[in-house]
Tab-separated table of C-alpha atoms in Angstrom:
chain	number	residue	atom	x	y	z
A	1	UNK	CA	38.867	-31.058	-4.949
A	2	UNK	CA	37.386	-29.833	-1.600
A	3	UNK	CA	34.427	-27.524	-2.388
A	4	UNK	CA	33.191	-27.121	1.145
A	5	UNK	CA	33.364	-23.638	2.614
A	6	UNK	CA	33.676	-22.669	6.281
A	7	UNK	CA	31.665	-19.822	7.745
A	8	UNK	CA	34.688	-17.633	7.704
A	9	UNK	CA	35.011	-18.207	3.931
A	10	UNK	CA	31.571	-16.711	3.298
A	11	UNK	CA	31.006	-13.065	2.469
A	12	UNK	CA	30.513	-10.981	5.598
A	13	UNK	CA	26.807	-10.275	4.855
A	14	UNK	CA	26.008	-13.957	4.403
A	15	UNK	CA	28.015	-14.804	7.492
A	16	UNK	CA	26.012	-12.353	9.634
A	17	UNK	CA	22.692	-13.624	8.224
A	18	UNK	CA	23.649	-17.214	8.927
A	19	UNK	CA	24.650	-16.429	12.511
A	20	UNK	CA	21.494	-14.425	13.174
A	21	UNK	CA	19.331	-17.159	11.681
A	22	UNK	CA	21.009	-19.712	13.889
A	23	UNK	CA	20.466	-17.511	16.978
A	24	UNK	CA	16.761	-16.963	16.176
A	25	UNK	CA	16.297	-20.656	15.519
A	26	UNK	CA	17.781	-21.505	18.911
A	27	UNK	CA	15.632	-18.844	20.601
A	28	UNK	CA	12.509	-20.123	18.896
A	29	UNK	CA	13.234	-23.701	19.985
A	30	UNK	CA	13.921	-22.485	23.522
A	31	UNK	CA	10.657	-20.490	23.732
A	32	UNK	CA	8.619	-23.393	22.360
A	33	UNK	CA	10.312	-25.807	24.791
A	34	UNK	CA	9.639	-23.435	27.716
A	35	UNK	CA	5.958	-23.065	26.722
A	36	UNK	CA	5.584	-26.842	26.488
A	37	UNK	CA	7.331	-27.333	29.808
A	38	UNK	CA	5.136	-24.760	31.562
A	39	UNK	CA	2.000	-26.267	30.027
A	40	UNK	CA	2.964	-29.798	31.162
A	41	UNK	CA	4.008	-28.510	34.584
A	42	UNK	CA	0.702	-26.639	34.972
A	43	UNK	CA	-1.304	-29.684	33.975
A	44	UNK	CA	0.596	-31.845	36.451
A	45	UNK	CA	0.058	-29.240	39.220
A	46	UNK	CA	-3.644	-28.946	38.454
A	47	UNK	CA	-4.018	-32.726	38.464
A	48	UNK	CA	-2.198	-32.908	41.793
A	49	UNK	CA	-4.333	-30.130	43.276
A	50	UNK	CA	-7.570	-31.773	42.130
A	51	UNK	CA	-6.489	-35.081	43.618
A	52	UNK	CA	-5.451	-33.423	46.898
A	53	UNK	CA	-8.735	-31.505	47.091
A	54	UNK	CA	-10.664	-34.775	46.943
A	55	UNK	CA	-8.491	-36.313	49.632
A	56	UNK	CA	-8.868	-33.218	51.855
A	57	UNK	CA	-12.645	-33.121	51.513
A	58	UNK	CA	-12.855	-36.799	52.356
A	59	UNK	CA	-10.542	-36.407	55.354
A	60	UNK	CA	-12.284	-33.352	56.756
A	61	UNK	CA	-15.720	-34.917	56.381
A	62	UNK	CA	-14.574	-38.031	58.212
A	63	UNK	CA	-12.908	-35.926	60.865
A	64	UNK	CA	-16.130	-33.947	61.407
A	65	UNK	CA	-18.823	-36.626	61.116
A	66	UNK	CA	-17.302	-40.122	61.429
A	67	UNK	CA	-17.214	-41.256	65.064
A	68	UNK	CA	-15.064	-44.280	64.185
A	69	UNK	CA	-12.389	-42.132	62.548
A	70	UNK	CA	-9.005	-42.399	64.280
A	71	UNK	CA	-8.356	-38.646	64.313
A	72	UNK	CA	-4.868	-38.503	65.854
A	73	UNK	CA	-3.294	-41.249	63.753
A	74	UNK	CA	-5.075	-40.298	60.550
A	75	UNK	CA	-3.955	-36.697	61.010
A	76	UNK	CA	-0.315	-37.666	61.293
A	77	UNK	CA	-0.529	-40.052	58.358
A	78	UNK	CA	-2.274	-37.511	56.096
A	79	UNK	CA	0.178	-34.754	56.994
A	80	UNK	CA	3.240	-36.913	56.333
A	81	UNK	CA	1.927	-38.427	53.135
A	82	UNK	CA	0.119	-35.557	51.433
A	83	UNK	CA	1.357	-32.222	52.841
A	84	UNK	CA	4.983	-32.211	51.831
A	85	UNK	CA	5.346	-29.201	49.542
A	86	UNK	CA	4.402	-25.538	49.697
A	87	UNK	CA	1.765	-26.145	47.009
A	88	UNK	CA	0.239	-28.959	49.127
A	89	UNK	CA	-0.048	-26.674	52.145
A	90	UNK	CA	-1.546	-23.868	50.070
A	91	UNK	CA	-4.197	-26.214	48.694
A	92	UNK	CA	-4.956	-27.535	52.212
A	93	UNK	CA	-5.299	-23.985	53.565
A	94	UNK	CA	-7.653	-22.995	50.760
A	95	UNK	CA	-9.830	-26.050	51.335
A	96	UNK	CA	-9.987	-25.403	55.103
A	97	UNK	CA	-11.123	-21.831	54.396
A	98	UNK	CA	-13.948	-23.169	52.249
A	99	UNK	CA	-15.127	-25.368	55.113
A	100	UNK	CA	-14.722	-22.576	57.658
A	101	UNK	CA	-16.898	-20.278	55.564
A	102	UNK	CA	-19.735	-22.772	55.562
A	103	UNK	CA	-19.519	-24.100	59.109
A	104	UNK	CA	-20.268	-22.338	62.354
A	105	UNK	CA	-20.220	-23.095	66.074
A	106	UNK	CA	-18.520	-26.312	67.208
A	107	UNK	CA	-17.733	-27.390	63.662
A	108	UNK	CA	-15.830	-24.125	63.128
A	109	UNK	CA	-13.673	-24.932	66.146
A	110	UNK	CA	-12.953	-28.397	64.722
A	111	UNK	CA	-11.836	-26.829	61.437
A	112	UNK	CA	-9.276	-24.782	63.364
A	113	UNK	CA	-8.186	-27.990	65.074
A	114	UNK	CA	-7.499	-29.557	61.672
A	115	UNK	CA	-5.605	-26.432	60.585
A	116	UNK	CA	-3.282	-26.737	63.577
A	117	UNK	CA	-3.054	-30.505	63.178
A	118	UNK	CA	-1.826	-30.159	59.631
A	119	UNK	CA	0.979	-27.880	60.810
A	120	UNK	CA	-0.403	-25.026	58.752
A	121	UNK	CA	-0.038	-22.459	61.524
A	122	UNK	CA	3.768	-22.750	61.245
A	123	UNK	CA	3.411	-22.462	57.474
A	124	UNK	CA	1.352	-19.318	57.977
A	125	UNK	CA	4.019	-17.783	60.236
A	126	UNK	CA	6.667	-18.538	57.598
A	127	UNK	CA	4.556	-16.649	55.070
A	128	UNK	CA	4.324	-13.657	57.406
A	129	UNK	CA	8.125	-13.475	57.588
A	130	UNK	CA	8.587	-14.072	53.871
A	131	UNK	CA	9.847	-11.238	51.650
A	132	UNK	CA	7.088	-11.746	49.074
A	133	UNK	CA	4.274	-9.270	49.802
A	134	UNK	CA	1.543	-11.557	48.441
A	135	UNK	CA	2.478	-14.311	50.900
A	136	UNK	CA	2.226	-11.874	53.778
A	137	UNK	CA	-1.128	-10.588	52.589
A	138	UNK	CA	-2.422	-14.141	52.094
A	139	UNK	CA	-1.301	-15.164	55.592
A	140	UNK	CA	-3.049	-12.198	57.243
A	141	UNK	CA	-6.222	-12.968	55.260
A	142	UNK	CA	-6.202	-16.586	56.450
A	143	UNK	CA	-5.528	-15.503	60.061
A	144	UNK	CA	-8.534	-13.231	60.402
A	145	UNK	CA	-10.856	-15.542	58.469
A	146	UNK	CA	-10.033	-18.437	60.793
A	147	UNK	CA	-9.855	-16.178	63.864
A	148	UNK	CA	-6.248	-17.113	64.575
A	149	UNK	CA	-4.059	-15.299	67.069
A	150	UNK	CA	-0.797	-14.071	65.585
A	151	UNK	CA	2.273	-12.660	67.363
A	152	UNK	CA	1.535	-8.930	67.794
A	153	UNK	CA	5.084	-7.975	66.849
A	154	UNK	CA	4.696	-9.631	63.449
A	155	UNK	CA	1.414	-7.931	62.559
A	156	UNK	CA	2.489	-4.579	63.973
A	157	UNK	CA	5.459	-4.575	61.600
A	158	UNK	CA	3.069	-4.844	58.668
A	159	UNK	CA	0.766	-1.945	59.570
A	160	UNK	CA	3.055	0.446	57.692
A	161	UNK	CA	4.258	-1.968	55.006
A	162	UNK	CA	5.174	-0.492	51.650
A	163	UNK	CA	2.642	-2.667	49.839
A	164	UNK	CA	-0.937	-1.385	50.177
A	165	UNK	CA	-2.464	-4.860	50.060
A	166	UNK	CA	-0.348	-5.991	53.039
A	167	UNK	CA	-1.322	-2.857	54.993
A	168	UNK	CA	-4.995	-3.427	54.189
A	169	UNK	CA	-4.903	-7.058	55.337
A	170	UNK	CA	-3.154	-6.006	58.551
A	171	UNK	CA	-5.967	-3.503	59.205
A	172	UNK	CA	-8.526	-6.227	58.570
A	173	UNK	CA	-6.778	-8.555	60.966
A	174	UNK	CA	-6.990	-6.038	63.792
A	175	UNK	CA	-10.569	-5.111	62.947
A	176	UNK	CA	-11.677	-8.741	63.076
A	177	UNK	CA	-9.602	-9.918	65.993
A	178	UNK	CA	-10.135	-7.009	68.381
A	179	UNK	CA	-12.704	-7.346	71.127
A	180	UNK	CA	-12.650	-3.817	72.543
A	181	UNK	CA	-10.485	-1.550	70.385
A	182	UNK	CA	-10.874	-2.325	66.653
A	183	UNK	CA	-9.106	0.828	65.545
A	184	UNK	CA	-6.198	0.638	67.972
A	185	UNK	CA	-3.850	0.062	65.069
A	186	UNK	CA	-4.383	3.698	64.023
A	187	UNK	CA	-2.170	4.700	66.957
A	188	UNK	CA	0.705	2.951	65.175
A	189	UNK	CA	0.003	4.111	61.649
A	190	UNK	CA	2.729	6.348	60.206
A	191	UNK	CA	1.802	5.945	56.528
A	192	UNK	CA	-1.028	8.194	55.292
A	193	UNK	CA	-4.319	6.351	54.760
A	194	UNK	CA	-5.413	6.193	51.136
A	195	UNK	CA	-9.048	6.787	50.245
A	196	UNK	CA	-9.477	3.085	49.527
A	197	UNK	CA	-7.982	2.137	52.862
A	198	UNK	CA	-10.391	4.441	54.631
A	199	UNK	CA	-13.311	2.860	52.717
A	200	UNK	CA	-12.140	-0.638	53.598
A	201	UNK	CA	-11.763	0.243	57.282
A	202	UNK	CA	-15.208	1.809	57.241
A	203	UNK	CA	-16.703	-1.328	55.698
A	204	UNK	CA	-14.836	-3.523	58.180
A	205	UNK	CA	-16.371	-1.581	61.078
A	206	UNK	CA	-19.867	-2.381	59.844
A	207	UNK	CA	-19.363	-6.053	60.687
A	208	UNK	CA	-17.707	-5.308	64.039
A	209	UNK	CA	-19.925	-6.681	66.798
A	210	UNK	CA	-18.334	-4.910	69.744
A	211	UNK	CA	-18.947	-1.410	71.129
A	212	UNK	CA	-18.553	1.414	68.670
A	213	UNK	CA	-15.184	3.144	69.235
A	214	UNK	CA	-14.887	6.776	70.234
A	215	UNK	CA	-13.532	8.244	66.999
A	216	UNK	CA	-12.332	11.404	68.726
A	217	UNK	CA	-9.396	9.336	70.013
A	218	UNK	CA	-7.706	9.885	66.626
A	219	UNK	CA	-8.959	13.362	65.804
A	220	UNK	CA	-5.591	14.873	66.761
A	221	UNK	CA	-3.495	12.186	65.077
A	222	UNK	CA	-0.236	13.327	63.489
A	223	UNK	CA	-1.475	12.225	60.026
A	224	UNK	CA	-4.070	14.443	58.363
A	225	UNK	CA	-5.610	11.433	56.617
A	226	UNK	CA	-6.335	9.773	59.968
A	227	UNK	CA	-7.832	12.968	61.343
A	228	UNK	CA	-10.089	13.319	58.305
A	229	UNK	CA	-11.164	9.695	58.606
A	230	UNK	CA	-11.978	10.199	62.326
A	231	UNK	CA	-14.042	13.291	61.586
A	232	UNK	CA	-15.971	11.425	58.907
A	233	UNK	CA	-16.694	8.543	61.288
A	234	UNK	CA	-17.863	10.929	64.005
A	235	UNK	CA	-20.561	12.119	61.619
A	236	UNK	CA	-21.395	8.658	60.231
A	237	UNK	CA	-21.901	7.273	63.753
A	238	UNK	CA	-23.705	10.368	65.059
A	239	UNK	CA	-21.282	11.079	67.902
A	240	UNK	CA	-22.814	14.494	68.531
A	241	UNK	CA	-20.869	15.012	71.753
A	242	UNK	CA	-17.853	15.835	69.580
A	243	UNK	CA	-19.598	18.701	67.741
A	244	UNK	CA	-17.609	21.377	69.661
A	245	UNK	CA	-14.327	19.854	68.479
A	246	UNK	CA	-15.479	19.883	64.858
A	247	UNK	CA	-16.561	23.518	65.200
A	248	UNK	CA	-13.042	24.423	66.280
A	249	UNK	CA	-11.647	22.716	63.167
A	250	UNK	CA	-13.504	25.212	60.955
A	251	UNK	CA	-10.572	27.547	61.690
A	252	UNK	CA	-7.847	24.915	61.253
A	253	UNK	CA	-4.840	25.808	59.117
A	254	UNK	CA	-5.101	22.607	57.005
A	255	UNK	CA	-7.479	22.849	54.072
A	256	UNK	CA	-8.471	19.135	54.210
A	257	UNK	CA	-9.420	19.348	57.854
A	258	UNK	CA	-11.560	22.466	57.383
A	259	UNK	CA	-13.244	20.843	54.402
A	260	UNK	CA	-14.069	17.614	56.304
A	261	UNK	CA	-15.240	19.613	59.359
A	262	UNK	CA	-17.816	21.366	57.170
A	263	UNK	CA	-18.981	18.101	55.579
A	264	UNK	CA	-19.252	16.287	58.920
A	265	UNK	CA	-21.037	19.147	60.682
A	266	UNK	CA	-23.482	19.453	57.789
A	267	UNK	CA	-24.279	15.743	58.043
A	268	UNK	CA	-24.795	16.204	61.794
A	269	UNK	CA	-27.027	19.219	61.032
A	270	UNK	CA	-25.148	21.725	63.226
A	271	UNK	CA	-26.471	25.196	62.208
A	272	UNK	CA	-24.199	26.865	64.786
A	273	UNK	CA	-21.371	26.644	62.273
A	274	UNK	CA	-23.041	28.912	59.746
A	275	UNK	CA	-21.898	32.283	61.195
A	276	UNK	CA	-18.295	31.057	61.103
A	277	UNK	CA	-18.713	29.881	57.489
A	278	UNK	CA	-20.115	33.229	56.399
A	279	UNK	CA	-17.292	35.076	58.158
A	280	UNK	CA	-14.592	32.968	56.501
A	281	UNK	CA	-16.262	32.639	53.094
A	282	UNK	CA	-14.188	35.221	51.220
A	283	UNK	CA	-10.898	33.705	52.323
A	284	UNK	CA	-11.724	30.068	51.430
A	285	UNK	CA	-10.981	28.025	48.305
A	286	UNK	CA	-13.541	27.451	45.561
A	287	UNK	CA	-14.024	23.885	46.851
A	288	UNK	CA	-14.826	25.010	50.382
A	289	UNK	CA	-17.041	27.812	49.118
A	290	UNK	CA	-19.066	25.267	47.232
A	291	UNK	CA	-19.431	23.158	50.411
A	292	UNK	CA	-20.560	26.290	52.255
A	293	UNK	CA	-23.309	26.812	49.686
A	294	UNK	CA	-24.382	23.149	50.100
A	295	UNK	CA	-24.446	23.621	53.865
A	296	UNK	CA	-26.599	26.744	53.729
A	297	UNK	CA	-28.901	25.023	51.252
A	298	UNK	CA	-29.363	22.140	53.645
A	299	UNK	CA	-29.471	23.677	57.134
A	300	UNK	CA	-29.371	27.450	56.559
A	301	UNK	CA	-31.760	30.201	55.529
A	302	UNK	CA	-32.161	32.472	52.596
A	303	UNK	CA	-30.794	35.393	54.627
A	304	UNK	CA	-27.589	33.411	55.166
A	305	UNK	CA	-27.319	33.015	51.428
A	306	UNK	CA	-27.758	36.738	50.830
A	307	UNK	CA	-24.880	37.450	53.228
A	308	UNK	CA	-22.556	35.658	50.800
A	309	UNK	CA	-23.625	37.569	47.721
A	310	UNK	CA	-21.197	40.528	48.119
A	311	UNK	CA	-18.265	38.131	48.109
A	312	UNK	CA	-19.065	36.552	44.746
A	313	UNK	CA	-17.184	38.166	41.878
A	314	UNK	CA	-18.629	38.375	38.376
A	315	UNK	CA	-15.910	36.089	37.021
A	316	UNK	CA	-16.770	33.389	39.583
A	317	UNK	CA	-19.075	31.565	37.217
A	318	UNK	CA	-19.129	28.338	39.222
A	319	UNK	CA	-20.011	30.150	42.437
A	320	UNK	CA	-22.720	32.223	40.764
A	321	UNK	CA	-24.312	29.045	39.462
A	322	UNK	CA	-24.160	27.512	42.926
A	323	UNK	CA	-25.601	30.686	44.442
A	324	UNK	CA	-28.529	30.779	42.055
A	325	UNK	CA	-29.155	27.050	42.487
A	326	UNK	CA	-29.457	27.472	46.263
A	327	UNK	CA	-31.671	30.548	45.763
A	328	UNK	CA	-33.982	28.413	43.598
A	329	UNK	CA	-33.855	25.744	46.364
A	330	UNK	CA	-35.187	28.226	48.955
A	331	UNK	CA	-37.933	29.379	46.618
A	332	UNK	CA	-38.711	26.950	43.768
A	333	UNK	CA	-41.323	29.348	42.377
A	334	UNK	CA	-39.023	32.309	42.322
A	335	UNK	CA	-39.719	34.590	39.373
A	336	UNK	CA	-37.302	35.683	36.705
A	337	UNK	CA	-37.252	39.169	38.273
A	338	UNK	CA	-36.217	37.722	41.589
A	339	UNK	CA	-33.455	35.760	39.926
A	340	UNK	CA	-32.189	38.986	38.339
A	341	UNK	CA	-32.341	40.587	41.777
A	342	UNK	CA	-30.088	37.829	43.144
A	343	UNK	CA	-27.752	38.328	40.215
A	344	UNK	CA	-27.523	42.037	40.910
A	345	UNK	CA	-26.561	41.438	44.540
A	346	UNK	CA	-23.299	39.910	43.306
A	347	UNK	CA	-20.552	42.274	42.374
């Protein structure tokens, strides 16, 4: 008597449970196998990288300091034997960057010679044309750290890349490679600058050894963010000759530009803007009104402050606080009666 049952002979509930259990078992085995494979693969890669690092350090040291080292033949042999895969070339590039960071002068030039000898420049160009954003960003980073010249057409195409990290590295490349126009790339920018990009460009300029650019070149740029950045830089670098342009921007139709004009002119301590600020006070936003108070507190007079009082409504709590704070600034010993007097000036 045959007592065995096929799956189809089981009740439907048991049949479903058995199938699901089998599926989950296979999935569990697959996940465990994948984890083990990735772990083994990672260990093998790490071992290979560690071994290659030692070989690279030994080669570069010999290339730099051993007069008996056969540079041309050893270069070819090392490249053919050890730099076969993408991982190998990435490890070699990283190690070269470590040496470049710690060596200057003639030794730095030799490091670049090794970079070219390994064929890593072609690898770098391949990364620049790759679809992966992180490979493009990495290639640009290597290029400016090693002071490499890249085809302008390739870098220009990345100035307005969708990925912000690629754009940022393209900016850095131009900042570090330019000899007379570090911000020339702004002429080609069509994507608004983010706040972080502006900060990174500003920091990059601090290490620029050439002549400080004339920031007014971009003060009429089609992008508001570039204009705002230019106005900020005019103040940071004390380019006082552009004060008349900033004064004109106090009447600009764009809120951001008027706001930055006030901030820049205040930093440059231009009191000639105060009559315009008083005249426009009632029509400005709360944010700009607060900046006007700060400006008067820094480079104005108490009489300028009193001129604003009639334009402060009782419900403008924030502005009343700002007003009274500046009043206290002009006269730290002001009495309670005087504070009430300032309160009464407001409507």
